[in-house]
Each structure stands twice: as structure tokens, then as C-alpha cells.
Short mmCIF file of C-alpha atoms in Angstrom, two decimals:
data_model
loop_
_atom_site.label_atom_id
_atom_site.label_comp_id
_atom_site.label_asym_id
_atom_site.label_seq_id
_atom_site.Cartn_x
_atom_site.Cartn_y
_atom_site.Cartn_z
CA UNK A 1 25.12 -8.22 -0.95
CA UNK A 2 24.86 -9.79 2.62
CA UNK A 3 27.68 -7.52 4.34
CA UNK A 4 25.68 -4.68 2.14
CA UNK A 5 22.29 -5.35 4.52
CA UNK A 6 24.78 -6.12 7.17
CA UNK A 7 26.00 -2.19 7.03
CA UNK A 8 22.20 -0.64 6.60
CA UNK A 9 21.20 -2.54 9.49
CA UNK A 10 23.93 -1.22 11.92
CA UNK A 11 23.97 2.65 10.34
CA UNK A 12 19.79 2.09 11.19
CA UNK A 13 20.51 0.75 14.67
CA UNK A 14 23.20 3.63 15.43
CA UNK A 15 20.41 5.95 14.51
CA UNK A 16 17.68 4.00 16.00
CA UNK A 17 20.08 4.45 19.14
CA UNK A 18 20.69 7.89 19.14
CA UNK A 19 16.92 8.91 19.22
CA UNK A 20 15.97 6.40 21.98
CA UNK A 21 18.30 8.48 23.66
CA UNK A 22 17.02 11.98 22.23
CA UNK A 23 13.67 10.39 23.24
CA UNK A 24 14.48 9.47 26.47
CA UNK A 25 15.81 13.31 27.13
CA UNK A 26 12.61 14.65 25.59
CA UNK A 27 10.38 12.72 28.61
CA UNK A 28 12.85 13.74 31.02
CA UNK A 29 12.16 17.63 29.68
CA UNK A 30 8.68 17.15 29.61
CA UNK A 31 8.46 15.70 33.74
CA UNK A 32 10.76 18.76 34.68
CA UNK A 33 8.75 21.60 32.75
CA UNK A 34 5.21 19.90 34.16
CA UNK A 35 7.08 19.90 37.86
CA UNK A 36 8.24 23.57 37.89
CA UNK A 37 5.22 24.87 36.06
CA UNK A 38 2.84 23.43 38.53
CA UNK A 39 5.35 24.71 41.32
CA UNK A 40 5.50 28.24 40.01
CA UNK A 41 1.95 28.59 39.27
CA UNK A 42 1.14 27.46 43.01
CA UNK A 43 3.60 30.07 43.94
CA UNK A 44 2.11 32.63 41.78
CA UNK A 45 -1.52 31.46 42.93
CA UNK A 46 -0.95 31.76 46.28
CA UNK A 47 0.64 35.55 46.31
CA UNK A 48 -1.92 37.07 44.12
CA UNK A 49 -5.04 34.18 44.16
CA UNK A 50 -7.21 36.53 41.34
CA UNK A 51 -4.66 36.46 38.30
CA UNK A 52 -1.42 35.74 39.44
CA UNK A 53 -1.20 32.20 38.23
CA UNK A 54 -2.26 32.97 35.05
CA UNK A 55 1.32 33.97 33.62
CA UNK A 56 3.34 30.96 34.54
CA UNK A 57 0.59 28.65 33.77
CA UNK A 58 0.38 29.79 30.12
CA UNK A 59 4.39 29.59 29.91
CA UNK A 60 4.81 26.38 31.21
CA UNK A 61 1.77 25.24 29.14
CA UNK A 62 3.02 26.34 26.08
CA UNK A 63 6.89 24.85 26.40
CA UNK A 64 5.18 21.87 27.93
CA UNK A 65 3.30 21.73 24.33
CA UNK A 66 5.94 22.90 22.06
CA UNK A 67 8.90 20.05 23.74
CA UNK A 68 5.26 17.51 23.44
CA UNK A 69 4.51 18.18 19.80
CA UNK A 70 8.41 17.69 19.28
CA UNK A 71 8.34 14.24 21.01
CA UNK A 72 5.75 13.25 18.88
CA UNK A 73 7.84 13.69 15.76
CA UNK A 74 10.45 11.39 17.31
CA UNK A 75 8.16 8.92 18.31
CA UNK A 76 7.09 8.82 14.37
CA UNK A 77 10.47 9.41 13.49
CA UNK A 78 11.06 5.83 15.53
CA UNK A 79 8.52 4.32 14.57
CA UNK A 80 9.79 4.46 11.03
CA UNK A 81 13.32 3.49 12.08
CA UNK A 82 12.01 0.21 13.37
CA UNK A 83 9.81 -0.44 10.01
CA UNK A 84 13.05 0.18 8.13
CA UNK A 85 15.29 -2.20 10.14
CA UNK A 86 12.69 -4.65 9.76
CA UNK A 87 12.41 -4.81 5.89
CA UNK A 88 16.51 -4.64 5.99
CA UNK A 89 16.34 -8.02 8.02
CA UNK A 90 13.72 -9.29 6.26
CA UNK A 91 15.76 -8.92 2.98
CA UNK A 92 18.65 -10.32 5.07
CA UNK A 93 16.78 -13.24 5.83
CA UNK A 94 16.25 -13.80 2.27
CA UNK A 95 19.67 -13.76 0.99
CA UNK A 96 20.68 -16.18 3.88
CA UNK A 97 17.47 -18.26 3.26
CA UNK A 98 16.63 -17.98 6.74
CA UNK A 99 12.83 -19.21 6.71
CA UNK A 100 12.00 -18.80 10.50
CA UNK A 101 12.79 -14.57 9.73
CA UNK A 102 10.72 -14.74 6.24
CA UNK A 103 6.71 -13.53 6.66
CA UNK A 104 4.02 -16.19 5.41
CA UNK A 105 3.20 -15.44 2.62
CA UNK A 106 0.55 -18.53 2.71
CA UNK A 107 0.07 -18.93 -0.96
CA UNK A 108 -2.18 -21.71 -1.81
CA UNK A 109 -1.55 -24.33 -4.99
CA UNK A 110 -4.46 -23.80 -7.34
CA UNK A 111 -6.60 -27.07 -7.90
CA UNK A 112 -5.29 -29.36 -9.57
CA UNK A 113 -2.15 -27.75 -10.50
CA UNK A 114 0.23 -29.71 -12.57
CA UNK A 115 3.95 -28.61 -10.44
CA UNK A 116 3.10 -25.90 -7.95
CA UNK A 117 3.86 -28.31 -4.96
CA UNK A 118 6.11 -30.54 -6.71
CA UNK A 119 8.60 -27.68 -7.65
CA UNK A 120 8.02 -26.31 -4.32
CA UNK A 121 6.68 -23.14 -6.14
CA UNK A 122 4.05 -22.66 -3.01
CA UNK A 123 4.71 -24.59 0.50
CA UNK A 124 6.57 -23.32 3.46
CA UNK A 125 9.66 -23.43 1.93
CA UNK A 126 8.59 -22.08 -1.74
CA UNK A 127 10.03 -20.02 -4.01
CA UNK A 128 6.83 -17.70 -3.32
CA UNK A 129 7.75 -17.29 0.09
CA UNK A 130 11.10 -16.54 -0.65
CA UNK A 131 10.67 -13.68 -2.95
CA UNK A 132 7.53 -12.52 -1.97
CA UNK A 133 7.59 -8.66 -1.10
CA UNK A 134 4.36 -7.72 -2.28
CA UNK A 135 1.73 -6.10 -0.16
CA UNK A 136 -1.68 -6.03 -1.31
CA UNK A 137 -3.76 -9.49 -2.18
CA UNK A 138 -3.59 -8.73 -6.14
CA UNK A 139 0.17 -8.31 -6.28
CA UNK A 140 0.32 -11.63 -4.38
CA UNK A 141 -1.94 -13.27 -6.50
CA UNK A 142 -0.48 -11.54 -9.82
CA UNK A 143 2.99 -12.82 -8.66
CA UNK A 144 1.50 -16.12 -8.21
CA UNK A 145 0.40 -15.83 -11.66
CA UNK A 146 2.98 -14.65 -13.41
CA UNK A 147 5.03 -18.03 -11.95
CA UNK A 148 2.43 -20.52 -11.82
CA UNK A 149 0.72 -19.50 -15.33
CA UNK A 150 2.82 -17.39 -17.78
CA UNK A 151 1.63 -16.98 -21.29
CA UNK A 152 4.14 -16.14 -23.96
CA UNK A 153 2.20 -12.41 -24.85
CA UNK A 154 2.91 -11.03 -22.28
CA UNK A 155 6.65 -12.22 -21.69
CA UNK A 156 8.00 -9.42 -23.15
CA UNK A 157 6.26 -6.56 -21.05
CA UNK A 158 6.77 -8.80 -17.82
CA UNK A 159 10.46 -8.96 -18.40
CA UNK A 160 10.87 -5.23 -19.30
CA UNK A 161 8.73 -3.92 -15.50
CA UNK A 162 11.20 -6.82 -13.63
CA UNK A 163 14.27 -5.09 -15.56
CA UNK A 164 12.93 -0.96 -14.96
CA UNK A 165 12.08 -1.98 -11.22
CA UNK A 166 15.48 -3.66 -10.36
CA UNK A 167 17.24 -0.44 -9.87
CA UNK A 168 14.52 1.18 -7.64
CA UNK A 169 15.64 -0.25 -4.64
CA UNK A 170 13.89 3.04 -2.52
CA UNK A 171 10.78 2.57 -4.34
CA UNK A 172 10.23 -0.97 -3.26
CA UNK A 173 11.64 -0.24 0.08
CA UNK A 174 9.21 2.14 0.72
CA UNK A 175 6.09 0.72 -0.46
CA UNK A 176 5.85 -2.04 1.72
CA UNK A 177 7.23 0.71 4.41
CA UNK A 178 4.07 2.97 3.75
CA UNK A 179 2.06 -0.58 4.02
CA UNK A 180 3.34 -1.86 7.09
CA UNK A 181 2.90 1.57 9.03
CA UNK A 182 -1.18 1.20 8.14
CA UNK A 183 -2.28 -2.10 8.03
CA UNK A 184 -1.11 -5.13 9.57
CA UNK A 185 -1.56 -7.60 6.72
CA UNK A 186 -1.42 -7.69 3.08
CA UNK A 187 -4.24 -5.02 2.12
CA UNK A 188 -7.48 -7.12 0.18
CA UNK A 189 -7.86 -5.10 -2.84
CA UNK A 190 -11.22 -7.25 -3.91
CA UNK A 191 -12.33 -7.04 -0.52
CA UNK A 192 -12.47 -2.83 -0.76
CA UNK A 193 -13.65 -3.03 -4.63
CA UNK A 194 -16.71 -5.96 -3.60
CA UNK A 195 -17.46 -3.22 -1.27
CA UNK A 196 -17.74 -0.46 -3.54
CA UNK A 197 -19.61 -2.14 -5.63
CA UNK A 198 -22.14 -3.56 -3.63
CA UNK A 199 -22.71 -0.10 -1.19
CA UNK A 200 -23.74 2.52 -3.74
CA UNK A 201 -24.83 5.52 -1.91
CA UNK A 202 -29.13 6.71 -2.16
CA UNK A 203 -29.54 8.88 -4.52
CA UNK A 204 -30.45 12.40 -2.30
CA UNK A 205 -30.21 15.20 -5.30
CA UNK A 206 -34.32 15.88 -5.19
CA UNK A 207 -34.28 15.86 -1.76
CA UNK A 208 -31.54 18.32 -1.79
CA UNK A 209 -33.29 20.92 -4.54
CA UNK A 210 -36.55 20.79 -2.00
CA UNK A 211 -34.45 21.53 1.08
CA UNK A 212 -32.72 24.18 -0.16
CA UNK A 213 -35.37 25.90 -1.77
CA UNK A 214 -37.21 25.29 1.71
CA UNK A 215 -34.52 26.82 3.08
CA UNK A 216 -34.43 29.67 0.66
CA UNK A 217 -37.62 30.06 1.42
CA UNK A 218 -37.73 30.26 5.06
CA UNK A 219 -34.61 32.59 4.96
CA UNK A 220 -36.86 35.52 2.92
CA UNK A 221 -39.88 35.08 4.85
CA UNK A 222 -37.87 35.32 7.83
CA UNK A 223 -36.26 38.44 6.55
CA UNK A 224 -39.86 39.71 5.34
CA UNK A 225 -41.46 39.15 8.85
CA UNK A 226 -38.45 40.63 10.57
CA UNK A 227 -38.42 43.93 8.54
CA UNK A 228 -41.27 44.62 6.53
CA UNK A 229 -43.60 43.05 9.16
CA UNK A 230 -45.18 40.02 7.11
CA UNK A 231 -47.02 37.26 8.80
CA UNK A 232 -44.18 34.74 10.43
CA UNK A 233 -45.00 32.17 7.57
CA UNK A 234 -41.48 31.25 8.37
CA UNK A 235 -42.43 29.23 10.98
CA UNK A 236 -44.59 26.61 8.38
CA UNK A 237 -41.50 26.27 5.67
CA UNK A 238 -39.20 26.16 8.74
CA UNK A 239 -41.35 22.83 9.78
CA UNK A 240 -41.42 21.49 6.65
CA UNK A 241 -37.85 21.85 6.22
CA UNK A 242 -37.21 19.55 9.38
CA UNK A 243 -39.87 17.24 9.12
CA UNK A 244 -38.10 16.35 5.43
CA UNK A 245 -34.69 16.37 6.74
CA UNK A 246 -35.82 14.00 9.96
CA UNK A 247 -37.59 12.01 7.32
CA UNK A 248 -34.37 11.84 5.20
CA UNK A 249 -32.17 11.12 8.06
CA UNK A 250 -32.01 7.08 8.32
CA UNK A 251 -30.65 7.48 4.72
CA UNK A 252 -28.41 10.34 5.63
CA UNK A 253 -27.10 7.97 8.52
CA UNK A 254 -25.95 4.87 6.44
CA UNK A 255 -24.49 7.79 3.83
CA UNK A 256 -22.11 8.72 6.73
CA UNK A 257 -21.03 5.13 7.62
CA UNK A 258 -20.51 4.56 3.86
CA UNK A 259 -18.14 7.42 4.08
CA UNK A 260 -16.24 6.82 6.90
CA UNK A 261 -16.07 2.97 6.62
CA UNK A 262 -14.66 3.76 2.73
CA UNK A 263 -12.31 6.32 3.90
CA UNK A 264 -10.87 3.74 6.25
CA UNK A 265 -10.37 1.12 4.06
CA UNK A 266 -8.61 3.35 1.44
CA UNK A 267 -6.06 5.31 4.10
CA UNK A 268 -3.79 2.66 3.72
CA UNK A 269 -4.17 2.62 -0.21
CA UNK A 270 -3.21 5.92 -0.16
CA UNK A 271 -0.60 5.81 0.93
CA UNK A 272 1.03 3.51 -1.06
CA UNK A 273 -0.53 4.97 -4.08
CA UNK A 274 1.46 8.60 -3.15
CA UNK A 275 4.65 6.39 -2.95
CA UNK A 276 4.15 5.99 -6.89
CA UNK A 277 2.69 8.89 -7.61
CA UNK A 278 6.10 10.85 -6.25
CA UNK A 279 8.13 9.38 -9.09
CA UNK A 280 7.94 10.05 -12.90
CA UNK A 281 9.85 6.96 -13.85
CA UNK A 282 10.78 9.04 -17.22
CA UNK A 283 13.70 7.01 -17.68
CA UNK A 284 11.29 3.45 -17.41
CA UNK A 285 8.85 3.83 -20.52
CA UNK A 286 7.44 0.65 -19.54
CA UNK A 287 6.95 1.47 -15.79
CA UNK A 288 5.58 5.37 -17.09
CA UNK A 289 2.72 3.60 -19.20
CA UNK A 290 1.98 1.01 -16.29
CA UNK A 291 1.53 3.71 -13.65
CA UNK A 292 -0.13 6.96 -16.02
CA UNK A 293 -3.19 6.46 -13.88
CA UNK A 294 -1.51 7.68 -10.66
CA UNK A 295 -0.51 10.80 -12.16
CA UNK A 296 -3.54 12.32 -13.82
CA UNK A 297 -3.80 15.82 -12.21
CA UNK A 298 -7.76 15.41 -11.90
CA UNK A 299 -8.27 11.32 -11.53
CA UNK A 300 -4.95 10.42 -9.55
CA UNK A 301 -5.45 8.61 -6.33
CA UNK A 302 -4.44 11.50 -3.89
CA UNK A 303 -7.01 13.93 -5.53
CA UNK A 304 -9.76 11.65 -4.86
CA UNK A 305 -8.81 10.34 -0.79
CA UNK A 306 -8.22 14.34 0.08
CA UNK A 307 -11.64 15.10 -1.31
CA UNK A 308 -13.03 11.85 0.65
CA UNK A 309 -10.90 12.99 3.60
CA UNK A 310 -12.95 16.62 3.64
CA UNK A 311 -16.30 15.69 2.89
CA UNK A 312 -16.34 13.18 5.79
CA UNK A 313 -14.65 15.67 8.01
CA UNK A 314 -17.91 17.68 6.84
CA UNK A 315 -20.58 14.64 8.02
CA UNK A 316 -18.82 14.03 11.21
CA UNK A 317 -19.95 17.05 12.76
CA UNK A 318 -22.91 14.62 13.28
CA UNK A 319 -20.45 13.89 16.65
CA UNK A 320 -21.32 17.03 17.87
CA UNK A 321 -25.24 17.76 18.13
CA UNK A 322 -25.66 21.71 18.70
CA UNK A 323 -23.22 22.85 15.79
CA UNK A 324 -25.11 19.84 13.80
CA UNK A 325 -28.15 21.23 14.43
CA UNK A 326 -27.08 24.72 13.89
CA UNK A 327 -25.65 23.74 10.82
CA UNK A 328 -28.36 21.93 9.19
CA UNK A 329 -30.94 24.69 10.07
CA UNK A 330 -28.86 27.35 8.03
CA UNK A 331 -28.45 25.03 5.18
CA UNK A 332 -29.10 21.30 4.03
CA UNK A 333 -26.15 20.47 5.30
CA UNK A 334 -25.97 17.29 5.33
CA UNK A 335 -27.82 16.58 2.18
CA UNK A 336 -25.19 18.61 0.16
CA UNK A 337 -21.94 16.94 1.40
CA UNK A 338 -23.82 13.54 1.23
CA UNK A 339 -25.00 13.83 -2.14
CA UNK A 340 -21.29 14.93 -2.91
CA UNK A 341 -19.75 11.57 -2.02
CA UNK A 342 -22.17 9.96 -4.08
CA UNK A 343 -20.85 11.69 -6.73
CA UNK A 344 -17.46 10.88 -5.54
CA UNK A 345 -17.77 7.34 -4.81
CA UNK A 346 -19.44 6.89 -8.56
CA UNK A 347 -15.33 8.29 -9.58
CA UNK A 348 -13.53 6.08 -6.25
CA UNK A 349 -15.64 3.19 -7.93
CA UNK A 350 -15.04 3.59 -11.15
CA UNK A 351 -11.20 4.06 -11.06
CA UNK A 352 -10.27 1.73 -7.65
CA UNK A 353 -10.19 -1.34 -10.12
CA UNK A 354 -7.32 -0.22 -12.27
CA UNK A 355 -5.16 1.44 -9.49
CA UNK A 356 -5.38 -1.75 -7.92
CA UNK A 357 -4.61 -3.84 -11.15
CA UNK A 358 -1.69 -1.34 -11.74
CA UNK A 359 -0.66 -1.69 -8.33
CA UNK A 360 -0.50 -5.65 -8.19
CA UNK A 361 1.09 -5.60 -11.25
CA UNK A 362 3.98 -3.27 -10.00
CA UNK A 363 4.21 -5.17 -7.02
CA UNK A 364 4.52 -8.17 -8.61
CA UNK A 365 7.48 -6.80 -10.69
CA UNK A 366 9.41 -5.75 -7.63
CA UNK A 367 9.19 -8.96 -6.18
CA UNK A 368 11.15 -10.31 -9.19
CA UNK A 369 13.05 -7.20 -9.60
CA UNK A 370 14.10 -7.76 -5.90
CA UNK A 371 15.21 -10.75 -6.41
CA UNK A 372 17.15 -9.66 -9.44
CA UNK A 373 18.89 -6.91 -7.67
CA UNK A 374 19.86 -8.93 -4.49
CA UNK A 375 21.44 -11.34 -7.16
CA UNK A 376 23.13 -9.92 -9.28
CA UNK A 377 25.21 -13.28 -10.63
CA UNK A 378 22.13 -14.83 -11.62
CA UNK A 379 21.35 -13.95 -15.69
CA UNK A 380 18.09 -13.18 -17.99
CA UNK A 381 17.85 -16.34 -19.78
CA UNK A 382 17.34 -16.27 -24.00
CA UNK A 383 13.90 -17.18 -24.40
CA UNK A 384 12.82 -18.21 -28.08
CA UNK A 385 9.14 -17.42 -28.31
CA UNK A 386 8.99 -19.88 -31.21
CA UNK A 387 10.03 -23.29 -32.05
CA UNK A 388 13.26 -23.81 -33.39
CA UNK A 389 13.89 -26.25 -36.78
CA UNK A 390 14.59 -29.40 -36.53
CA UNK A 391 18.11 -29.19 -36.34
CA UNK A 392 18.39 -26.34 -34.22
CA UNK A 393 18.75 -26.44 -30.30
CA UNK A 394 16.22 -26.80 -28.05
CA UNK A 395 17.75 -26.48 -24.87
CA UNK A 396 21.06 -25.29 -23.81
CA UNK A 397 22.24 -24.52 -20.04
CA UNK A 398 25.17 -24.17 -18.22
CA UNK A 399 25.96 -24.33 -14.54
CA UNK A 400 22.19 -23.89 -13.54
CA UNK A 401 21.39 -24.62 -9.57
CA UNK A 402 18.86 -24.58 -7.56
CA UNK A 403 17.89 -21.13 -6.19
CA UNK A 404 16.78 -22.01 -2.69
CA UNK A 405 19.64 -23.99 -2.03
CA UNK A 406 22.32 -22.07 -0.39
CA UNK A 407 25.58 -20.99 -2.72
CA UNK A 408 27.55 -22.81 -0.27
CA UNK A 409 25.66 -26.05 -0.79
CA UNK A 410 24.58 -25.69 -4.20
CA UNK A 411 25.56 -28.18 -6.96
CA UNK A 412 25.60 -26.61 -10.95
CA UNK A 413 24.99 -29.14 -13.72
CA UNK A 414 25.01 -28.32 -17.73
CA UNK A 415 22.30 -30.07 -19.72
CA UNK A 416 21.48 -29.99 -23.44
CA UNK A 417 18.85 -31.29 -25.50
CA UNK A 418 19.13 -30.87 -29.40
CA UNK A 419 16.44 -31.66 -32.07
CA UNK A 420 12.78 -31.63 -31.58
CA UNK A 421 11.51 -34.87 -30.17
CA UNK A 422 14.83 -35.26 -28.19
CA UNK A 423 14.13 -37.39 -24.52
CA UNK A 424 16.40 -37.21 -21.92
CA UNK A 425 16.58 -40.18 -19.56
CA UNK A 426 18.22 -39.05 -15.70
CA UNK A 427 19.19 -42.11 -13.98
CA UNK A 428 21.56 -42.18 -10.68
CA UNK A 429 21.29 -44.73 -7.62
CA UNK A 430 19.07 -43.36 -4.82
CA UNK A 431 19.73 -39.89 -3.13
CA UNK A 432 22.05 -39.03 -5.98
CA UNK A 433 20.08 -35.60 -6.55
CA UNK A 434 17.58 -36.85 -9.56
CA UNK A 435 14.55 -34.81 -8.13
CA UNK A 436 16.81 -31.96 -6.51
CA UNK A 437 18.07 -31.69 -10.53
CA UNK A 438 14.41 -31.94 -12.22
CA UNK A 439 13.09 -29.50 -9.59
CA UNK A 440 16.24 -26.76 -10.31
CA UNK A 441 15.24 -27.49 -14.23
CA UNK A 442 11.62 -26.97 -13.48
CA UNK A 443 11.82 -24.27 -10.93
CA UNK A 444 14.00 -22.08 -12.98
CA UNK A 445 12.17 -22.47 -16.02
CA UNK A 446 9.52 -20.67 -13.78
CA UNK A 447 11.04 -17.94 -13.05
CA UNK A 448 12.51 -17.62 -17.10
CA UNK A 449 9.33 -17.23 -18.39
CA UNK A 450 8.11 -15.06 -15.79
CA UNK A 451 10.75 -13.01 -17.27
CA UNK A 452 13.15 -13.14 -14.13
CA UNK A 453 16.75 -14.09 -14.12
CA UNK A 454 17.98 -17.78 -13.46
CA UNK A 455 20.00 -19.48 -11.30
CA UNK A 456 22.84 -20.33 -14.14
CA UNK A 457 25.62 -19.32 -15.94
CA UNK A 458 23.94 -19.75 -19.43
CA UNK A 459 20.25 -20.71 -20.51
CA UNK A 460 18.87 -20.89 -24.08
CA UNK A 461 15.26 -22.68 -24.76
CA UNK A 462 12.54 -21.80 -26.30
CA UNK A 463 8.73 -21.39 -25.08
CA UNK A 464 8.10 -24.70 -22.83
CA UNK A 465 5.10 -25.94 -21.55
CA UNK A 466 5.81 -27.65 -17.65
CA UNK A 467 3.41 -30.53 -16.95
#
């Protein structure tokens, strides 16, 4: 698996390669077509002064933009390159258990926890760090769940998303791609719902049915003035329409920083929702019935953030103040597309929750199913989800080692326990491994009934309780 990375990494760096150098050509193109356009449109200027630079200004100009808007697309082009090569070494890193290269994940024991620092679950050198790939604050804390608190009911779900995301090594890949290119840290879910919650929009709809009938209004009396000769009452309705829109403008105001504030906190959602909204995962019943909320043709993710996208491209002609003005005097304007994304938000609000439940939940399957697919010699255990008899056997494993030990150091031991009420007793002299062999017990009966694989060549227990 490691000379696998190995060969990504250099086929990415070859290709990284050959478009610093297609970039490199694309400046050079760029500083000779701005140096010969501004020679040949002083030229031009200075035989005819009245149009003749016209010509090669517009030519240069538009190769100058065309060879621009092409560098651009490398840049981004590049700019994914280098996200790519840095998940590849980050995976790297985790195969070779090279902590300095792995992020911090900084996962913090719960209170009073009964093993999460003595199995080295959370720390510096945790098992959480090691296989965390999630990207948003639920999947980390759902992954820290699933390890640090499994309950037997939903074992069986659990282990099916691990085994239907192990395979989908593009999927994982490029949802914490789409996440790093957005946001520079794990992206707070609660933060965005607490948010939501607490910044419902004014409610603006009777405001909106008197401005538009003062509008209405003001448009036929206009009309009747200008043709039939009417008194300008036009002028009164036309007041009254902006002394109620400059009355409703503080609220209109903190409508529009709702807006824009929301759509920036959900750009980075977005994207990653899209990544899993792309795939049917027909094949992965259990993965299809996680993520049916991010295909609904009406309610999925997308539908919602393109219709957030236009209505604040809508309010922020605020930034410019004569077609504002323009605007608002036709129409209520304003009122309209604000009273719109309180309609909208009601759906973002209503909805966010579970993509972002779904979400953590996927996430925290690919960080098993990562770690399932990157090692492949490691097995699904047999989990009994209830007690054996008396005579039957409790615990069976063979070869089992610690998983953040490196293979190369590694020691595999086989240990049995038979009969309920059976007590094992591990003795040795000091520094003969005793706690190294309780923790590789301990930690890989985490990850069992999280529903990963373990570090072993056989496993059969039932249900445990660690304490």
C-alpha cells in the first residue's frame, strides 16, 4: 500500500511539474502580448491620433484576456494538484505512522471517561489522530463516538457504511479535497445550525402587499396624469411609498447581512454536499438510505445554496446606489427578494440539521473505511451480540497487535478466555509488554465494536463492556 501512495505522489508531482512549467510559459505570453500591444497601439496612436489606436488596442486586449482567463484555469488547475499531493502524503504519513506529517485532530477525552487516555484512544499519539479524515466538527465528534461509546443497536448499520465506504477511495479523497479548497479548518456544523436558529429573518410579507400596491398605485396615476391629464396624485403615493420603504430599511439592512453572512458559511458545505450528491451509491443500500436527503430533486442541498446564491446576488445591488434606487422605485425590490429568503431560510433551517447528521455520519464511516482499505490484512472481527452459555467461548483471538505500532516492531499474541466468569491474570517482570498487551486488547476491541477491522489474524467475542 506504501509504494501504492509512493506512485500517486510522483505521477501528481510529474504533473504538478509540467504545469508550473505551462504556467510559467503562460506569464511569459502574457508580458510579451502586454509589451507589443502597448508598442503597436503607440505606433498606431501616433500616425493617426483620432482612431488609429483603437484596432490594435482591442486585439491585444482581447488575446491579452483570452491567454489571462486561460492562466487562471491553470492556476486552479494547480491549486488542486497541490491539495491532492497533500491528502496522498497525508495518507502516506499514516501508513508509516509518521505523527509530525499527521493534522491535529485535537480530540478531547470526555469527563471522566473510563479508557480514552489510557488506551491512547485521544492524545497526540491516538488512534483518533491516526485515522482521523473527517472534515466537519460532527463527523469528528461522531467518529469519536462511535469509538469511545458504541452501543450494540447500532453495530450492525455502523459496520455495513465502514464496509460500502471502503471501496470509494475517490469519494473520500475528494471530500476532504472540496473541504480543504474552502475552509481552513474542520467546518463547525453546530456553529452554522446555532446560527440559523437563533437569526430568523423579520417577517416583511405586509409590508410587501402595501408597497406593491403603493407601487401599483403610483404606476396608474402616473399613467392617468401623463395621458388622460389627471391631477399628479402620483406624487402623494410616490411619497408614501418611500417614506415606508426608508422606514422599513434598518430591517431590510440586517435581512441582507443575514443573507450574505449565511451564504458564506454554507459555500463550503456545498461543496462537499455536491461531492455526495454526484454519486447514486446504487450498489451500497446502506450508504443510498444514509444519503436520500442529498438527492431529493426539490430539498437537496445544491437546490437550496443556488437559490441563496441568486437572491443575495439580488440584495447586493445595495453596493451600487443609483441602480438601487432605480430599482426600488419601479418595484419593492428589496422587500420581495428579502421576504424570499425568509422563506428560504425557514427550508435551509429546517433541513441543515440532517444534512449535517448525514454528513458526520458518512464521514465518520470513511474514516474507518480508510483505515480498512489502507489495511487490507487486518480482518472484521465475529462479534456475538449476545452472551454465549456457559460452556461456550467467550473470547478467542489469534495473532492480534497493536495497530499503532509499526508492522516492523509489532509483537502478535493469541489469548483465550472460555466460560463465563473466566479471569485472566497477565503477569511478566517489568517492561515485558503487560500494558502494551492490555492496551492492543483494549484498543482493538474499540475499533471491533465500532464495526472496523482489527489488528489480528482471528477474533471471536461477544458484546463487551471496557471499564
Amino acid at each position: 500500500m506504501e509504494s501504492r501512495y509512493e506512485r500517486l505522489i510522483a505521477r501528481l508531482d510529474r504533473m504538478r511539474g509540467r504545469a508550473v512549467r505551462r504556467s510559467e510559459r503562460y506569464t511569459r505570453w502574457r508580458i510579451a502580448i502586454f509589451t507589443v500591444g502597448a508598442i503597436a497601439v503607440g505606433i498606431a496612436a501616433f500616425r493617426d491620433p483620432a482612431r488609429g489606436g483603437w484596432i490594435p488596442l482591442l486585439l491585444s486586449g482581447g488575446l491579452f484576456a483570452a491567454v489571462a482567463r486561460a492562466h487562471g484555469r491553470l492556476k486552479h488547475r494547480l491549486q488542486r494538484l497541490d491539495a491532492w499531493i497533500a491528502i496522498k502524503r497525508t495518507h502516506l504519513a499514516r501508513l508509516r505512522l509518521d505523527w509530525a506529517r499527521l493534522p491535529d485532530s485535537r480530540h478531547v477525552a470526555p469527563d471522566g471517561h473510563p479508557y480514552a487516555v489510557d488506551l491512547d484512544i485521544v492524545g497526540p499519539r491516538s488512534l483518533l489522530r491516526w485515522i482521523d479524515t473527517t472534515v466537519t466538527t460532527p463527523g469528528r465528534a461522531e467518529l469519536a463516538r462511535w469509538l469511545l461509546e458504541p452501543d450494540l443497536e447500532g453495530f450492525a448499520a455502523r459496520r455495513g457504511l465502514i464496509r460500502d465506504v471502503q471501496p470509494l477511495r475517490l469519494v473520500r479523497d475528494r471530500l476532504i479535497l472540496e473541504a480543504g479548497l474552502t475552509a481552513g479548518g474542520a467546518l463547525d456544523g453546530a456553529r452554522v445550525i446555532a446560527a440559523l436558529r437563533r437569526g430568523e429573518p423579520p417577517r416583511l410579507a405586509v409590508l410587501l402587499v402595501i408597497e406593491s400596491a403603493l407601487a401599483v398605485l403610483t404606476a396608474v396615476w402616473l399613467a392617468l396624469s401623463s395621458f388622460r391629464g389627471i391631477p399628479g396624485y402620483w406624487v402623494l403615493s410616490l411619497i408614501v411609498y418611500v417614506a415606508v420603504f426608508w422606514w422599513a430599511s434598518p430591517r431590510l439592512a440586517s435581512v441582507f447581512s443575514q443573507a450574505v453572512d449565511l451564504e458564506a458559511d454554507l459555500a463550503p458545505f456545498a461543496r462537499v454536499f455536491a461531492v455526495l450528491e454526484r454519486r447514486s451509491f446504487r450498489r451500497h443500500p446502506g450508504l443510498a438510505a444514509l444519503l436520500a436527503p442529498f438527492r431529493e430533486r426539490t430539498a437537496k442541498p445544491s437546490t437550496a445554496t443556488r437559490r441563496l446564491a441568486r437572491l443575495v446576488a439580488a440584495l447586493n445591488v445595495r453596493a451600487h446606489p443609483l441602480a438601487h434606487l432605480g430599482l426600488n422605485l419601479l418595484g419593492p425590490w428589496d422587500l420581495w427578494f428579502a421576504e424570499r429568503f425568509r422563506s428560504l431560510h425557514g427550508g435551509i433551517a429546517d433541513r441543515l440539521p440532517e444534512w449535517i447528521e448525514r454528513l458526520g455520519r458518512f464521514e465518520a464511516a470513511s474514516a474507518l473505511g480508510h483505515y480498512a482499505d489502507t489495511h487490507p490484512q487486518y480482518l472484521y472481527p465475529e462479534l456475538e451480540p449476545s452472551s454465549p452459555s456457559a460452556d461456550g467461548i467467550t473470547l478467542e483471538i489469534t495473532g492480534v497487535g497493536h495497530p499503532l505500532l509499526s508492522a516492523a516492531t509489532r509483537v502478535t499474541n493469541d489469548f483465550s478466555l472460555r466460560g463465563l466468569g473466566a479471569t485472566a491474570i497477565i503477569t511478566g517482570s517489568n517492561m515485558s509488554g503487560k500494558s502494551t498487551f492490555l492496551r492492543t486488547l483494549g484498543v482493538n476491541l474499540c475499533l471491533a465494536e465500532a464495526g472496523a477491522p482489527v489488528c489480528a489474524a482471528q477474533w471471536r467475542s461477544p458484546w463487551m463492556r471496557l471499564s
